[in-house]
PDB file of C-alpha atoms in Angstrom:
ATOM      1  CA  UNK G  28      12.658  10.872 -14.123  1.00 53.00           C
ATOM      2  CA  UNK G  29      11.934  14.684 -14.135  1.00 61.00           C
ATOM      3  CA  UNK G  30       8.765  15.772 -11.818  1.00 68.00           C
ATOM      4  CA  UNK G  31       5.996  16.634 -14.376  1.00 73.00           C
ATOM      5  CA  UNK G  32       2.687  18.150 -13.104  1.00 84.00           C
ATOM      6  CA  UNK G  33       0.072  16.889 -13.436  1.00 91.00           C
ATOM      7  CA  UNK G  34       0.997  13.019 -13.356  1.00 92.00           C
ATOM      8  CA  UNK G  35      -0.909  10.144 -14.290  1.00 93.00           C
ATOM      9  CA  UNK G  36      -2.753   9.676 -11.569  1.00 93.00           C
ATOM     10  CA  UNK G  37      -3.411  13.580 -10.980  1.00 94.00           C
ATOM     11  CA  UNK G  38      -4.983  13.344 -14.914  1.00 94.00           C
ATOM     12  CA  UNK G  39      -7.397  10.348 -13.951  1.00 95.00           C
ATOM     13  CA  UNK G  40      -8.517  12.074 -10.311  1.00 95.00           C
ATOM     14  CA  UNK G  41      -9.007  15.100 -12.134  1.00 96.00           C
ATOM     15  CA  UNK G  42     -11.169  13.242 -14.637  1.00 96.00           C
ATOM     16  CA  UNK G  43     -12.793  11.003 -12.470  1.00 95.00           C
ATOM     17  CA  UNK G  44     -14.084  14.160 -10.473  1.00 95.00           C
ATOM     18  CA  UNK G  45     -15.331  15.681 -13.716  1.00 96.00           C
ATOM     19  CA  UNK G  46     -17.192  12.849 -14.518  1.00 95.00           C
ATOM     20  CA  UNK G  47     -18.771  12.159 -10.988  1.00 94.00           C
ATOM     21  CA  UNK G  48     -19.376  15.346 -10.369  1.00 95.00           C
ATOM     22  CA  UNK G  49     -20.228  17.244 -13.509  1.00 95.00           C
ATOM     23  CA  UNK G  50     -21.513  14.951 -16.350  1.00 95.00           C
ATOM     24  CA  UNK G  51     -23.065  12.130 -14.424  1.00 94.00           C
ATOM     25  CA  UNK G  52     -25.836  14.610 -12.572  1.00 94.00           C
ATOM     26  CA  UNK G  53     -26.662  15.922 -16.278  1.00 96.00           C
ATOM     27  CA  UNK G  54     -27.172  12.598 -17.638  1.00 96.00           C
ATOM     28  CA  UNK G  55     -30.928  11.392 -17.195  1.00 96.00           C
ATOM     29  CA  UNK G  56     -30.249   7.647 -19.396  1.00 96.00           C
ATOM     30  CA  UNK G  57     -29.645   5.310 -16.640  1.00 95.00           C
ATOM     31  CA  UNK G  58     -27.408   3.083 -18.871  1.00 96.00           C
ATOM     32  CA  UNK G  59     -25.103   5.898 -19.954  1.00 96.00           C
ATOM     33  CA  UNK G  60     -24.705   6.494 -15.954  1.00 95.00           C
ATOM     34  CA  UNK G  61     -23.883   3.053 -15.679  1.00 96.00           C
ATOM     35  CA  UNK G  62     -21.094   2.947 -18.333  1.00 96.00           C
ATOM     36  CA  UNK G  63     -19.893   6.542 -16.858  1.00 95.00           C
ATOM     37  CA  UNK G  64     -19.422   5.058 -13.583  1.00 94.00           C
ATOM     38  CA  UNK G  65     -17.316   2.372 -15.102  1.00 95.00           C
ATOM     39  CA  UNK G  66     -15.038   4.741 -17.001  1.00 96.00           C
ATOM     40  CA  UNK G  67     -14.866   6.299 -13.434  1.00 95.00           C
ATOM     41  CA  UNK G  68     -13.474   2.827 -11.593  1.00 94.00           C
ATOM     42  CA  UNK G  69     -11.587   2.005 -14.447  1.00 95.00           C
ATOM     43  CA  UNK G  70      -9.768   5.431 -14.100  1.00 96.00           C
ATOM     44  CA  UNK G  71      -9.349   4.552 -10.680  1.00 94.00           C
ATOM     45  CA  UNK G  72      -7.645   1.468 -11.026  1.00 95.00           C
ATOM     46  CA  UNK G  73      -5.327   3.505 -13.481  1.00 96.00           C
ATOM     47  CA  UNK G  74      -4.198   6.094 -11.107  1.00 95.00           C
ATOM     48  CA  UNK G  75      -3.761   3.461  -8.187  1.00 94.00           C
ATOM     49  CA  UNK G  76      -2.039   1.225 -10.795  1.00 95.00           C
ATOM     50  CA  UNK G  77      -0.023   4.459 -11.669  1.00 95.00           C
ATOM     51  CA  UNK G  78       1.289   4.645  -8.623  1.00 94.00           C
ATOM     52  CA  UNK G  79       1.665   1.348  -6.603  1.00 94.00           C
ATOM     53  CA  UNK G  80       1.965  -0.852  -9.529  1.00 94.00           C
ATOM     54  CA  UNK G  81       5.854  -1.035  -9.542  1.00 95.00           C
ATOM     55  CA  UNK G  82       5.728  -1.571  -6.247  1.00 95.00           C
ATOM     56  CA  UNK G  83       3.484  -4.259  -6.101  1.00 95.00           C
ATOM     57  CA  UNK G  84       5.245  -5.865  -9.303  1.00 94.00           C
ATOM     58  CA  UNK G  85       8.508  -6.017  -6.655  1.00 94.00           C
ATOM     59  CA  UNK G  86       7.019  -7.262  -3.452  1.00 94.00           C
ATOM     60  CA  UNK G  87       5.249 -10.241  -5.484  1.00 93.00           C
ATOM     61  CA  UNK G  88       8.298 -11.182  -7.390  1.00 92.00           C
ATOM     62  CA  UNK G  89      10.386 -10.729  -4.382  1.00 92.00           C
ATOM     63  CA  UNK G  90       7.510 -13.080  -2.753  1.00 91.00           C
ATOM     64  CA  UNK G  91       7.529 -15.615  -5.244  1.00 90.00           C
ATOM     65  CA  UNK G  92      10.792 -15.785  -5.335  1.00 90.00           C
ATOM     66  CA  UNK G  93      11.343 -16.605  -1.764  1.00 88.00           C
ATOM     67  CA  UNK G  94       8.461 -19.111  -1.595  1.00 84.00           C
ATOM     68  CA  UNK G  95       9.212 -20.819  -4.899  1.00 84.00           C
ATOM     69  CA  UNK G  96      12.930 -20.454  -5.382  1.00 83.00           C
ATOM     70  CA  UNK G  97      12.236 -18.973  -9.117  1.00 76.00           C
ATOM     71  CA  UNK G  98      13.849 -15.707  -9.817  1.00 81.00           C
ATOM     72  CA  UNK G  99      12.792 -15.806 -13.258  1.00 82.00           C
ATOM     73  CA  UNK G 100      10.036 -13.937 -15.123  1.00 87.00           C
ATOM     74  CA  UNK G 101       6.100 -13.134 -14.129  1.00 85.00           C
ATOM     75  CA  UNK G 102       5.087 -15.763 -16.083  1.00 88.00           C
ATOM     76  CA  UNK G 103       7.562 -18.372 -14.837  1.00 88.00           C
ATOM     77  CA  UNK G 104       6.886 -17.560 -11.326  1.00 88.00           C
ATOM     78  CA  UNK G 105       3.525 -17.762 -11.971  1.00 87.00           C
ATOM     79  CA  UNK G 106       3.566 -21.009 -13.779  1.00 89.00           C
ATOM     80  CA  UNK G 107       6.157 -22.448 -10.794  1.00 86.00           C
ATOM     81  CA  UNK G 108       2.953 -21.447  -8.330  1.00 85.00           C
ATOM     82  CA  UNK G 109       0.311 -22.981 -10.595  1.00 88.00           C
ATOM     83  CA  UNK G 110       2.645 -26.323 -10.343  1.00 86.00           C
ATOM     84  CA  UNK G 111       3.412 -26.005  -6.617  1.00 82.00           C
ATOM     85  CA  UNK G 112      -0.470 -25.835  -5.825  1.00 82.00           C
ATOM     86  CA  UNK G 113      -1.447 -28.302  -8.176  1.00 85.00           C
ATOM     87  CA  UNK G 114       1.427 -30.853  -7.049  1.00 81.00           C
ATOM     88  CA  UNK G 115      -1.172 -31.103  -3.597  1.00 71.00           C
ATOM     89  CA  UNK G 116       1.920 -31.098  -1.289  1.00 71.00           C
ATOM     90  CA  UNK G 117       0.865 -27.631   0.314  1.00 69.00           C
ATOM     91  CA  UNK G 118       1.174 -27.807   4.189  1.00 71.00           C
ATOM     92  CA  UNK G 119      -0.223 -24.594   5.171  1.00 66.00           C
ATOM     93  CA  UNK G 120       1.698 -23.516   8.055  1.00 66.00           C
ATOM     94  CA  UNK G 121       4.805 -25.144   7.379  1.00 66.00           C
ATOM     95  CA  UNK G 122       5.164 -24.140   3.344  1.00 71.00           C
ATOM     96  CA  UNK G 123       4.774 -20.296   4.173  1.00 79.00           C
ATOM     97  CA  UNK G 124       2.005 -20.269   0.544  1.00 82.00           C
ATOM     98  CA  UNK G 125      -1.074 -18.360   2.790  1.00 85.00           C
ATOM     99  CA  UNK G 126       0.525 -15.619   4.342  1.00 88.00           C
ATOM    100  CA  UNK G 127       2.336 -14.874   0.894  1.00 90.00           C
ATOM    101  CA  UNK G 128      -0.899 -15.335  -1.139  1.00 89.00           C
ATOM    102  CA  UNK G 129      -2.996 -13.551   1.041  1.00 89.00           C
ATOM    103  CA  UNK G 130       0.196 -10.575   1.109  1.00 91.00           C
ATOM    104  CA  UNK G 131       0.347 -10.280  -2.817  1.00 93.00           C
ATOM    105  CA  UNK G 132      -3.889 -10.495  -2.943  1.00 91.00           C
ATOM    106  CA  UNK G 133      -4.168  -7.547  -0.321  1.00 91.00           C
ATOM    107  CA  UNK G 134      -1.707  -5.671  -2.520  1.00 93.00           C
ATOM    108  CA  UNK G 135      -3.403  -6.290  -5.573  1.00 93.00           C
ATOM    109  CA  UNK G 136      -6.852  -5.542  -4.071  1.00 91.00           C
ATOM    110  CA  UNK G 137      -5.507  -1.818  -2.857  1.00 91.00           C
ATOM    111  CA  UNK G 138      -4.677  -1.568  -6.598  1.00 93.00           C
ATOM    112  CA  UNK G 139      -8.468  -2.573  -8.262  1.00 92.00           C
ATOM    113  CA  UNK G 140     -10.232  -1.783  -5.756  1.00 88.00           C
ATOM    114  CA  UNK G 141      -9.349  -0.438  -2.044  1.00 87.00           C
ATOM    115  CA  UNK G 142     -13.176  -0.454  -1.124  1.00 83.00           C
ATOM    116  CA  UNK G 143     -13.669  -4.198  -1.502  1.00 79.00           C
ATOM    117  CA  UNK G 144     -15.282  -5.544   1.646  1.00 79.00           C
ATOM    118  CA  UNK G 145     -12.756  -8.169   2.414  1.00 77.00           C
ATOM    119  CA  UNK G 146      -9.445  -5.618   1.857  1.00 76.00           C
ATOM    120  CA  UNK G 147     -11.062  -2.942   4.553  1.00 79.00           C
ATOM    121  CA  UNK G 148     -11.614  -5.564   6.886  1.00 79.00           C
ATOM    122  CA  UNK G 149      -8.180  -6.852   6.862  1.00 77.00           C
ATOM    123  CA  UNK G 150      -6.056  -3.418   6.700  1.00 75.00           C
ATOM    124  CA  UNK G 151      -8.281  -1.505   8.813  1.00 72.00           C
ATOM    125  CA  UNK G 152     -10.120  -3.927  11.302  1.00 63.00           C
TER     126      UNK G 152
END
């Protein structure tokens, strides 16, 4: 794919800012700050999404597969882990299901939100 400037998540920083920065401080309604402070998360999660989605889509297939056996799609995997922790016969330790969990949940989290207590705790203690 040919380098194009500015990418996707170049658009949303570059929005984000402009919103933060420039509208936000002349907007006096306190519910119109709200909602612009959720356009500017949501355009955060975008531009993360942007660019570690793919990757993340990978290392939790690649996960899955390893714990569950199921090379399949997302939503066979993901209905093969629903049955696995429903079937009760987790043995956490032995099964290997927390340390994958918690992987694909800390890559998620740096996704929707890298500021969420519990992810800055683990990755930078």
């Amino acid at each position: 794919m040919p380098v194009n400037k500015p990418n996707i998540s170049q658009l949303c920083d570059a929005l984000q800012s402009f919103l933060e920065t420039e509208l936000a401080p002349a907007v006096s309604d306190s519910a119109l700050k709200y909602k612009l402070k959720i356009a500017g998360n949501v355009l955060g999660i975008i531009a993360r999404e942007s660019e570690l989605g793919e990757d993340f889509k990978r290392m939790e297939r690649d996960e899955l597969n390893t714990l569950l056996g199921d090379d399949g799609s997302e939503r066979s995997q993901n209905q093969r882990l629903v049955e696995f922790i429903n079937s009760a016969d987790i043995r956490p330790g032995e099964d290997g299901i927390l340390p994958v969990l918690e992987r694909i949940t800390l890559a998620k989290m740096a996704i929707d939100n890298p500021r969420y207590a519990s992810y800055v705790k683990h990755v930078d203690p």
